Coordinates of C-alpha atoms (C1' of nucleotides) in Angstrom, one line a residue:
Chain A
M1 CA 36.2 27.1 14.8
N2 CA 35.6 29.7 17.0
P3 CA 33.0 28.0 19.6
A4 CA 31.2 31.3 18.7
H5 CA 30.4 30.0 15.7
H6 CA 29.6 26.5 16.8
A7 CA 25.6 27.5 16.8
D8 CA 25.9 29.5 13.8
R9 CA 25.7 26.6 11.8
L10 CA 22.4 25.3 14.0
I11 CA 21.0 28.8 13.5
R12 CA 22.1 29.2 9.9
K13 CA 19.7 25.2 9.2
L14 CA 16.7 26.0 11.1
E15 CA 16.3 29.5 9.1
T16 CA 15.9 27.1 5.9
L17 CA 13.1 25.8 7.7
A18 CA 11.4 28.9 9.8
A19 CA 12.3 32.4 10.6
L20 CA 14.0 33.0 14.3
S21 CA 13.3 36.1 16.3
D22 CA 16.9 38.0 17.7
E23 CA 15.8 36.3 20.6
E24 CA 15.0 33.1 19.4
K25 CA 18.5 33.1 18.3
E26 CA 20.2 34.0 21.0
A27 CA 19.0 31.2 23.4
L28 CA 20.5 28.9 19.7
G29 CA 23.7 30.5 20.9
S30 CA 23.5 29.7 24.3
L31 CA 23.0 26.0 23.9
P32 CA 25.4 24.2 25.7
M33 CA 27.5 22.4 23.8
S34 CA 30.3 19.9 24.4
V35 CA 32.3 19.7 20.8
K36 CA 34.1 16.3 20.1
V37 CA 36.4 14.9 17.3
F38 CA 36.0 11.7 15.9
G39 CA 38.2 10.3 13.0
A40 CA 36.7 8.7 9.4
D41 CA 34.8 6.1 9.7
Q42 CA 33.9 6.0 13.7
D43 CA 30.8 5.7 14.9
I44 CA 28.9 8.7 16.9
V45 CA 26.0 6.3 18.2
R46 CA 25.2 3.2 17.4
E47 CA 21.9 0.5 17.3
G48 CA 21.1 -0.4 20.8
D49 CA 22.1 2.6 22.3
C50 CA 20.0 5.2 24.6
P51 CA 21.4 8.5 23.6
V52 CA 21.2 11.5 26.1
E53 CA 22.1 14.2 24.0
C54 CA 21.9 15.2 20.5
C55 CA 24.8 15.4 17.8
L56 CA 24.7 18.2 15.6
V57 CA 27.7 17.9 12.6
L58 CA 29.7 21.1 12.2
E59 CA 32.5 20.3 10.0
G60 CA 33.1 16.9 8.2
M61 CA 29.9 14.5 7.1
V62 CA 28.3 11.9 8.6
F63 CA 25.7 8.7 7.2
R64 CA 22.8 6.8 9.1
Y65 CA 23.3 3.2 8.3
L66 CA 21.9 0.0 9.3
M67 CA 23.7 -3.3 9.1
L68 CA 21.8 -6.8 8.8
D69 CA 23.5 -10.0 9.8
D70 CA 24.5 -11.1 7.1
G71 CA 26.3 -7.8 6.9
R72 CA 25.3 -6.4 4.1
R73 CA 24.3 -2.4 5.1
Q74 CA 22.1 0.1 3.7
I75 CA 22.7 3.9 4.0
M76 CA 19.6 5.6 5.6
G77 CA 20.9 9.2 5.0
F78 CA 24.1 11.6 4.5
Y79 CA 24.1 14.4 7.2
I80 CA 26.4 18.0 6.3
P81 CA 27.3 20.2 8.7
G82 CA 23.5 22.3 10.4
D83 CA 21.8 18.7 10.7
I84 CA 20.7 16.7 13.9
P85 CA 20.8 13.2 12.6
D86 CA 20.0 11.5 16.0
L87 CA 17.5 14.5 16.8
Q88 CA 14.8 12.3 17.4
S89 CA 16.9 10.5 20.1
L90 CA 14.9 13.4 21.6
H91 CA 11.8 11.3 21.3
I92 CA 12.6 7.8 21.2
K93 CA 14.9 6.5 23.6
I94 CA 16.4 3.3 21.7
M95 CA 18.6 4.1 18.6
D96 CA 17.4 1.6 15.9
H97 CA 20.1 2.1 13.6
S98 CA 23.8 3.4 14.2
V99 CA 25.0 6.8 12.9
G100 CA 28.8 7.3 11.2
T101 CA 31.9 9.4 10.3
L102 CA 31.7 9.4 6.2
V103 CA 35.4 11.7 7.1
T104 CA 36.9 12.9 10.0
T105 CA 34.0 15.1 12.0
I106 CA 33.6 17.8 14.5
V107 CA 30.4 17.4 16.4
G108 CA 28.5 19.4 19.2
L109 CA 26.9 17.4 21.7
I110 CA 23.8 18.8 23.3
P111 CA 22.6 17.6 26.1
H112 CA 18.5 16.3 25.8
Q113 CA 17.9 18.0 28.5
S114 CA 18.6 21.5 27.2
L115 CA 16.6 20.9 24.1
N116 CA 13.3 20.2 26.3
N117 CA 13.5 23.4 27.9
L118 CA 14.6 25.4 24.5
N119 CA 11.4 23.7 23.4
A120 CA 9.5 24.2 26.0
R121 CA 10.1 27.8 25.9
Y122 CA 10.5 29.0 22.6
P123 CA 7.8 26.6 21.0
R124 CA 8.7 28.1 17.6
I125 CA 12.0 26.8 18.1
A126 CA 10.0 23.3 19.0
N127 CA 8.2 23.3 15.4
A128 CA 11.1 24.1 13.3
L129 CA 12.5 20.9 14.8
W130 CA 9.9 19.6 14.6
R131 CA 9.7 20.7 10.9
D132 CA 13.9 19.0 10.3
T133 CA 11.7 15.8 11.2
I134 CA 9.5 16.1 8.6
V135 CA 12.1 17.0 6.2
D136 CA 14.4 14.1 7.1
A137 CA 11.2 12.4 6.8
A138 CA 10.5 13.3 3.3
M139 CA 14.0 12.7 1.9
F140 CA 13.4 9.3 3.3
R141 CA 10.3 8.8 0.9
L142 CA 12.6 10.0 -2.0
W143 CA 14.9 7.8 -1.5
M144 CA 12.6 4.7 -1.5
V145 CA 10.9 6.2 -4.8
G146 CA 14.8 5.9 -6.2
L147 CA 15.4 2.1 -4.5
G148 CA 12.3 1.1 -5.7
R149 CA 11.7 2.1 -9.2
K150 CA 14.7 4.1 -10.5
S151 CA 17.9 2.9 -13.0
A152 CA 21.5 2.8 -11.0
H153 CA 21.7 6.1 -13.5
E154 CA 18.9 8.1 -12.4
R155 CA 19.6 7.0 -8.3
I156 CA 23.3 8.2 -8.4
A157 CA 22.4 11.6 -10.5
H158 CA 19.9 11.6 -8.0
L159 CA 22.3 12.1 -4.7
F160 CA 24.3 14.5 -7.0
C161 CA 21.6 16.6 -7.2
E162 CA 20.5 16.6 -3.6
L163 CA 23.5 17.1 -2.0
L164 CA 24.3 20.0 -4.2
M165 CA 21.3 21.7 -3.6
R166 CA 21.5 21.6 0.2
F167 CA 25.3 22.8 0.6
K168 CA 24.1 25.3 -1.1
A169 CA 21.2 25.7 1.2
V170 CA 23.1 26.3 4.4
G171 CA 25.8 28.3 2.4
I172 CA 29.1 25.5 2.5
A173 CA 29.2 24.8 -1.3
K174 CA 32.9 25.9 -2.3
D175 CA 30.5 27.3 -5.4
A176 CA 26.8 27.2 -7.0
L177 CA 28.3 23.9 -8.9
T178 CA 31.1 22.3 -6.5
C179 CA 30.8 20.7 -2.9
E180 CA 32.4 18.1 -0.7
F181 CA 31.8 14.3 -1.8
P182 CA 34.2 12.2 1.1
M183 CA 32.4 8.9 -0.1
T184 CA 34.0 5.7 -1.7
Q185 CA 31.8 4.2 -3.9
T186 CA 31.5 1.6 -2.0
E187 CA 29.3 3.5 0.1
L188 CA 27.4 5.3 -2.6
G189 CA 26.7 1.8 -3.7
D190 CA 25.2 0.9 0.4
A191 CA 23.0 4.3 0.0
L192 CA 21.5 3.4 -3.2
G193 CA 21.4 0.0 -3.3
L194 CA 23.4 -0.9 -5.4
S195 CA 26.9 -3.2 -5.7
T196 CA 30.6 -1.1 -5.8
V197 CA 31.2 -2.4 -9.3
H198 CA 27.9 -1.0 -11.3
V199 CA 28.3 2.1 -9.1
N200 CA 32.2 2.1 -10.6
R201 CA 30.5 1.9 -14.0
V202 CA 27.5 4.1 -13.9
V203 CA 30.2 6.7 -12.5
Q204 CA 32.0 6.7 -15.5
D205 CA 28.9 6.8 -17.5
L206 CA 27.8 10.0 -16.1
R207 CA 31.6 11.3 -16.8
A208 CA 32.1 10.2 -20.2
D209 CA 28.8 12.2 -20.7
G210 CA 29.9 15.2 -19.8
L211 CA 27.5 16.1 -17.2
I212 CA 30.0 15.5 -13.8
N213 CA 33.4 16.0 -12.2
L214 CA 34.1 13.3 -9.0
R215 CA 37.6 13.8 -8.2
G216 CA 38.8 12.8 -4.9
S217 CA 37.0 14.2 -2.3
S218 CA 34.8 16.7 -4.7
L219 CA 31.7 16.8 -6.7
H220 CA 31.4 19.4 -9.4
I221 CA 28.7 20.0 -11.6
N222 CA 29.0 20.4 -15.4
D223 CA 25.7 20.3 -16.5
W224 CA 23.3 20.5 -13.4
E225 CA 20.4 21.0 -16.5
R226 CA 21.1 17.5 -18.2
L227 CA 21.8 16.1 -14.7
Q228 CA 18.8 17.0 -13.4
Q229 CA 16.9 15.6 -16.2
R230 CA 19.0 12.9 -16.2
A231 CA 17.9 12.1 -12.5
K232 CA 14.1 12.9 -12.9
F233 CA 15.1 15.6 -9.7
N234 CA 12.3 17.6 -8.1
P235 CA 13.3 19.3 -5.3
T236 CA 10.7 20.3 -4.1
Y237 CA 10.5 17.5 -1.3
L238 CA 13.6 19.5 0.6
H239 CA 11.2 22.4 1.3
L240 CA 13.1 24.9 1.0
E241 CA 11.1 27.2 0.1
G242 CA 13.3 29.8 -1.9
R243 CA 15.8 30.3 0.7
G244 CA 19.1 29.0 -1.3
A245 CA 17.7 26.9 -3.8
A246 CA 19.5 26.4 -6.5
E247 CA 19.0 28.7 -10.2
Chain B
M1 CA -20.0 3.9 13.5
N2 CA -21.1 5.5 16.4
P3 CA -19.3 9.7 16.6
A4 CA -18.2 9.1 19.6
H5 CA -16.0 6.4 18.5
H6 CA -14.1 8.4 16.1
A7 CA -11.6 10.0 18.5
D8 CA -11.4 6.7 20.5
R9 CA -9.6 5.2 17.1
L10 CA -7.3 8.2 17.7
I11 CA -6.4 8.2 21.5
R12 CA -6.3 4.4 21.1
K13 CA -3.2 5.4 18.3
L14 CA -1.7 7.6 20.3
E15 CA -1.3 5.5 23.5
T16 CA 0.4 3.4 21.6
L17 CA 3.1 6.6 21.4
A18 CA 2.5 8.4 25.0
A19 CA 0.4 7.7 28.0
L20 CA -2.6 10.3 28.2
S21 CA -4.1 11.7 30.8
D22 CA -8.0 12.1 30.8
E23 CA -8.0 16.1 30.4
E24 CA -5.2 14.7 27.4
K25 CA -8.2 12.6 26.0
E26 CA -11.0 14.5 26.8
A27 CA -9.6 17.3 24.7
L28 CA -8.7 15.2 21.9
G29 CA -12.3 13.4 22.4
S30 CA -13.7 17.4 21.3
L31 CA -11.5 18.0 18.3
P32 CA -14.0 19.0 15.6
M33 CA -13.9 16.3 12.9
S34 CA -16.2 16.4 9.7
V35 CA -16.8 12.1 8.2
K36 CA -16.0 11.6 5.1
V37 CA -16.4 8.4 2.8
F38 CA -14.2 8.4 0.1
G39 CA -14.6 4.8 -2.8
A40 CA -12.1 2.3 -3.4
D41 CA -9.1 4.1 -5.5
Q42 CA -9.5 7.5 -4.9
D43 CA -7.3 10.2 -3.7
I44 CA -7.6 12.4 -1.0
V45 CA -5.0 14.6 -0.9
R46 CA -2.5 14.7 -3.8
E47 CA 1.1 16.2 -5.0
G48 CA 1.2 19.9 -4.6
D49 CA -2.4 20.2 -2.9
C50 CA -1.7 22.8 0.0
P51 CA -4.7 21.6 2.9
V52 CA -5.8 23.0 5.1
E53 CA -7.0 19.5 7.2
C54 CA -5.1 16.5 8.5
C55 CA -7.1 13.3 7.6
L56 CA -7.6 10.9 10.3
V57 CA -7.9 7.2 9.1
L58 CA -10.8 5.8 11.2
E59 CA -12.2 2.8 8.7
G60 CA -10.3 0.7 5.5
M61 CA -6.9 1.4 4.4
V62 CA -4.5 4.5 2.4
F63 CA -0.9 4.6 0.8
R64 CA 1.1 7.5 0.3
Y65 CA 2.8 7.2 -2.6
L66 CA 4.5 9.3 -5.8
M67 CA 4.0 8.8 -9.4
L68 CA 6.6 9.7 -12.1
D69 CA 6.4 11.4 -15.4
D70 CA 6.9 7.8 -17.0
G71 CA 4.2 5.8 -15.2
R72 CA 6.1 4.2 -12.5
R73 CA 4.7 4.4 -8.8
Q74 CA 5.9 4.2 -5.4
I75 CA 4.3 3.4 -2.9
M76 CA 5.7 4.8 0.3
G77 CA 3.6 3.2 3.2
F78 CA -0.1 2.3 4.2
Y79 CA -1.8 3.4 6.4
I80 CA -4.4 2.0 8.9
P81 CA -7.0 2.9 11.4
G82 CA -5.9 5.6 14.0
D83 CA -2.8 6.6 11.6
I84 CA -2.6 10.5 10.2
P85 CA -1.4 9.6 7.0
D86 CA -0.9 13.3 5.8
L87 CA 0.2 14.4 9.5
Q88 CA 3.2 16.0 8.1
S89 CA 0.9 19.1 5.9
L90 CA 0.2 20.7 10.0
H91 CA 4.3 21.7 9.9
I92 CA 4.4 21.9 5.2
K93 CA 2.4 23.7 3.5
I94 CA 2.6 21.9 -0.6
M95 CA 2.1 18.1 -0.4
D96 CA 5.2 16.2 -2.0
H97 CA 3.5 13.0 -2.6
S98 CA -0.1 12.0 -2.9
V99 CA -2.3 9.6 -0.4
G100 CA -4.8 7.1 -2.2
T101 CA -7.9 4.7 -1.0
L102 CA -6.7 0.8 -1.1
V103 CA -10.5 0.4 -0.2
T104 CA -13.4 2.3 0.2
T105 CA -11.8 4.5 3.3
I106 CA -13.6 6.6 6.4
V107 CA -11.6 9.1 7.5
G108 CA -11.9 12.2 9.8
L109 CA -10.8 15.3 8.7
I110 CA -9.8 17.7 11.3
P111 CA -8.2 21.5 10.6
H112 CA -5.0 22.1 10.6
Q113 CA -6.0 25.2 13.4
S114 CA -7.7 22.6 15.8
L115 CA -4.7 20.3 16.0
N116 CA -2.4 24.1 16.3
N117 CA -4.3 24.8 19.4
L118 CA -4.7 21.3 20.8
N119 CA -1.0 21.2 20.1
A120 CA -0.4 24.7 21.8
R121 CA -2.2 24.0 24.7
Y122 CA -1.2 20.1 25.7
P123 CA 2.5 19.9 25.1
R124 CA 2.4 16.3 25.4
I125 CA 0.0 15.8 23.1
A126 CA 2.2 18.0 20.7
N127 CA 4.9 15.6 21.8
A128 CA 3.2 13.0 21.0
L129 CA 2.2 13.5 16.9
W130 CA 5.4 14.2 16.5
R131 CA 6.8 11.4 17.8
D132 CA 4.4 10.2 14.9
T133 CA 5.9 11.2 12.6
I134 CA 9.3 10.1 13.5
V135 CA 7.7 6.4 14.1
D136 CA 6.3 6.8 10.7
A137 CA 10.1 7.7 9.7
A138 CA 11.6 4.9 11.1
M139 CA 9.6 2.8 9.1
F140 CA 10.6 4.5 5.7
R141 CA 14.2 3.6 7.1
L142 CA 13.4 -0.1 7.0
W143 CA 11.1 0.0 4.2
M144 CA 14.8 1.6 2.6
V145 CA 16.8 -1.4 3.4
G146 CA 14.1 -3.5 2.3
L147 CA 14.3 -2.0 -1.3
G148 CA 17.9 -1.3 -1.3
R149 CA 19.3 -4.9 0.4
K150 CA 16.5 -8.1 0.6
S151 CA 15.4 -10.2 -1.4
A152 CA 11.9 -10.0 -2.9
H153 CA 11.1 -12.9 -0.7
E154 CA 11.7 -10.9 2.4
R155 CA 10.6 -7.5 1.6
I156 CA 7.0 -9.2 0.7
A157 CA 7.8 -11.5 3.8
H158 CA 8.9 -8.4 6.2
L159 CA 5.4 -6.0 5.0
F160 CA 3.4 -8.9 6.5
C161 CA 5.4 -8.8 9.9
E162 CA 4.8 -5.4 9.6
L163 CA 1.4 -5.2 8.8
L164 CA -0.2 -7.5 11.4
M165 CA 1.7 -6.1 13.5
R166 CA 0.6 -2.1 13.2
F167 CA -3.3 -3.5 13.4
K168 CA -2.5 -5.7 16.6
A169 CA -0.7 -2.3 17.9
V170 CA -4.3 -0.3 17.7
G171 CA -6.4 -3.7 18.4
I172 CA -8.0 -4.2 15.3
A173 CA -6.2 -7.3 14.0
K174 CA -8.8 -9.9 13.4
D175 CA -7.0 -12.3 15.9
A176 CA -3.3 -12.6 17.1
L177 CA -2.5 -14.0 13.6
T178 CA -4.9 -12.5 11.3
C179 CA -5.2 -9.1 9.5
E180 CA -6.9 -7.4 6.6
F181 CA -4.8 -7.0 3.5
P182 CA -6.7 -5.2 1.1
M183 CA -4.2 -4.7 -1.9
T184 CA -4.0 -5.9 -5.4
Q185 CA -0.5 -8.0 -6.3
T186 CA 0.1 -4.6 -8.3
E187 CA 0.2 -2.6 -5.6
L188 CA 2.6 -4.6 -3.4
G189 CA 4.9 -4.7 -5.8
D190 CA 4.3 -0.8 -6.6
A191 CA 4.9 -0.6 -2.9
L192 CA 8.4 -3.1 -2.9
G193 CA 9.7 -2.2 -5.9
L194 CA 9.0 -5.7 -7.4
S195 CA 6.5 -6.3 -10.6
T196 CA 3.3 -7.9 -10.6
V197 CA 4.9 -11.4 -12.2
H198 CA 7.5 -11.4 -9.8
V199 CA 5.3 -10.8 -6.3
N200 CA 2.4 -13.6 -7.6
R201 CA 5.8 -16.2 -7.9
V202 CA 6.6 -14.7 -4.5
V203 CA 3.6 -14.7 -3.0
Q204 CA 2.7 -18.5 -4.1
D205 CA 6.5 -19.5 -2.2
L206 CA 5.5 -18.5 0.8
R207 CA 2.1 -20.3 0.2
A208 CA 3.9 -23.1 0.0
D209 CA 6.1 -22.7 2.4
G210 CA 3.3 -23.2 4.8
L211 CA 4.2 -19.7 6.1
I212 CA 0.9 -17.1 4.8
N213 CA -2.3 -17.8 3.8
L214 CA -3.7 -15.3 1.7
R215 CA -7.1 -15.3 0.2
G216 CA -9.0 -12.0 -1.1
S217 CA -7.8 -9.5 1.2
S218 CA -7.2 -11.9 4.6
L219 CA -3.8 -12.2 4.8
H220 CA -3.5 -15.4 7.7
I221 CA 0.2 -16.4 9.2
N222 CA 0.4 -19.8 9.8
D223 CA 4.0 -19.8 10.9
W224 CA 4.8 -16.5 13.1
E225 CA 8.2 -17.7 14.1
R226 CA 9.1 -18.9 10.5
L227 CA 8.2 -15.8 8.8
Q228 CA 9.9 -13.6 10.4
Q229 CA 13.1 -15.2 10.0
R230 CA 12.4 -14.9 6.6
A231 CA 11.6 -11.8 6.5
K232 CA 14.6 -10.7 8.7
F233 CA 12.0 -8.7 10.8
N234 CA 13.2 -7.0 13.8
P235 CA 9.9 -4.6 15.0
T236 CA 12.5 -2.3 17.0
Y237 CA 11.4 0.0 14.3
L238 CA 8.1 0.7 15.3
H239 CA 8.7 1.5 18.6
L240 CA 6.1 0.1 20.5
E241 CA 8.0 -0.5 23.8
G242 CA 5.9 -3.2 24.5
R243 CA 2.2 -2.2 23.7
G244 CA 0.8 -4.7 21.8
A245 CA 3.5 -6.4 20.3
A246 CA 3.3 -9.8 18.9
E247 CA 3.8 -13.1 21.4
Chain C
dC1 C1' 59.2 -0.4 -0.2
dG2 C1' 55.7 -3.3 1.9
dA3 C1' 50.6 -2.8 3.0
dT4 C1' 46.4 -1.5 2.5
dT5 C1' 42.3 1.4 0.5
dC6 C1' 39.8 2.5 -3.7
dA7 C1' 39.1 2.3 -8.4
dT8 C1' 38.9 0.1 -12.6
dT9 C1' 37.7 -4.1 -15.6
dG10 C1' 36.2 -8.2 -17.3
dA11 C1' 33.7 -12.8 -17.7
dG12 C1' 30.2 -15.6 -16.5
dA13 C1' 25.7 -16.0 -13.5
dC14 C1' 20.7 -15.3 -12.3
dC15 C1' 17.4 -12.6 -9.9
dA16 C1' 13.7 -9.9 -11.7
dG17 C1' 11.3 -7.7 -15.6
dT18 C1' 9.1 -7.6 -19.7
dC19 C1' 5.7 -9.6 -23.0
dA20 C1' 2.2 -11.9 -23.7
dA21 C1' -1.7 -15.3 -23.1
dC22 C1' -4.5 -17.6 -20.3
dT23 C1' -7.9 -18.2 -16.1
dG24 C1' -11.8 -17.5 -13.2
dG25 C1' -14.3 -14.7 -10.7
dC26 C1' -17.8 -11.3 -10.3
dG27 C1' -20.8 -7.8 -11.5
dT28 C1' -23.6 -5.7 -15.4
dG29 C1' -27.0 -5.6 -19.0
dG30 C1' -29.1 -7.0 -22.4
Chain D
dC1 C1' -30.1 -16.1 -16.9
dC2 C1' -27.0 -15.9 -19.5
dA3 C1' -22.8 -13.5 -22.2
dC4 C1' -19.9 -10.6 -21.8
dG5 C1' -16.6 -7.4 -20.4
dC6 C1' -12.9 -6.5 -16.7
dC7 C1' -9.7 -6.8 -13.6
dA8 C1' -6.3 -9.6 -10.4
dG9 C1' -4.1 -14.0 -10.3
dT10 C1' -1.5 -16.7 -13.2
dT11 C1' 1.7 -19.4 -15.7
dG12 C1' 5.4 -19.3 -19.9
dA13 C1' 8.8 -17.8 -22.2
dC14 C1' 12.7 -14.5 -22.9
dT15 C1' 15.6 -10.4 -22.7
dG16 C1' 18.3 -7.9 -20.0
dG17 C1' 20.3 -5.0 -15.8
dT18 C1' 22.7 -6.0 -12.0
dC19 C1' 25.6 -9.0 -9.1
dT20 C1' 29.8 -12.0 -7.9
dC21 C1' 33.8 -13.2 -8.1
dA22 C1' 38.2 -12.0 -9.3
dA23 C1' 41.6 -9.5 -11.5
dT24 C1' 44.8 -5.5 -11.9
dG25 C1' 46.1 -0.6 -11.5
dA26 C1' 46.7 3.7 -8.7
dA27 C1' 47.3 6.0 -4.8
dT28 C1' 48.2 6.9 -0.2
dC29 C1' 51.1 5.9 4.4
dG30 C1' 54.0 4.9 8.0

DNA sequence: CGATTCATTGAGACCAGTCAACTGGCGTGG
DNA sequence: CCACGCCAGTTGACTGGTCTCAATGAATCG
């Protein structure tokens, strides 16, 4: 990937959150960024760390998670190119959870200081980033609704819907109904509060009903309407405001 | 309550998030605020609303929640005096969930415009508020861990721990081991993804084990150490940084 | 080709849900 | 002042969705 394109990922993402002037885009483009490649299943930051830079996902996919003492794991969100999963570290020194990779992932590390300078100079960018943390929180809340009150079928279908829409919003879905899905059923289970075995059975149900096609690390949705109904999916919470929304 | 004290609630809360200068406190103190009283079980804002003011809780207790079509409800967080449960509406126009009262509650309504002016003039206040939304998100994530990976006993014990610490942080716990707890077992269940019946049985267990004393709307913790262990409670995520921490 | 990882399948157990009934306190109105 | 209704809490019996344990395929890789 061409270095000039690194910031494009970020600009594209922030444009789903707020309008940006040319000057602001230029400022984003000149952010210092050191590019780093992580293999699959590696931690980018760990619980207890006190990072001095934020990590922008350029290629690949990462997730935030927390381990309990006895080995139980809860995955709290998946992040795709354009996302900054540890943006919060700008304001909270100590990490209360870890960020790990699903697959080989390229990230751009941006010093906190550079981001703080940018925020001081361009309040609208600061607001867009604040907005990002708010949309992030909205995703957590919806995820909570799934974990607390939805069936396994609804939860899994919902995650499929959410990820496709987010890929489309930043323009990196394979097509209108297809996107990357590079995670194992164990990871799916840890994200949705289910056992691997049960995830397997439910995914088979969804396949048998002709709703999805999940082969390797690619997700294709055969019947968006019915999948959305099955998931009780309502995309309001993504706050995309028409930019990149499906349908 | 004396009007002069209204802003004190907010100042006290923001001081758990960042240090404030006298000038900043004064600016907070002169925020316009219209005081309003809501009865129990009333909605302050509803899903779909586009509020033009934020609501600061002065007395009482509120919660954020979402209803599914079939009547299932998920409560996504409880808010106590000093909290601004709909702070996000400053940056996201449409509410993707509702905010309701548990008991009679007094709130101060602050126009978005006043908050935006304040943020523009005092970047440190803006940062403190941003920080608040981040800590809020951290609570959601921990709640997710509970919903996805913890047993009913752990979840309920965890909520008891969290609420006591938050009450203590803003100085309105009754004493070091006692605080308000004005919610029914049905509400507890909707928050923790459990049925009312099961909440009842678990609360009885915790009582029988001598860990807590839950009478009427008052929670007293008999054995903080053991309750914390039972909950696997780790207060890092509240990011109180020593201010108001228990022990 | 052995090793490893992921997906799949079956059998049985259990945590938590559902349904239904009953208690007790509290406020209201006759 | 008592009868009544209502709501939160409690209890029992039964159900069921999901988990655990364990074994087997299938695919990938050095």
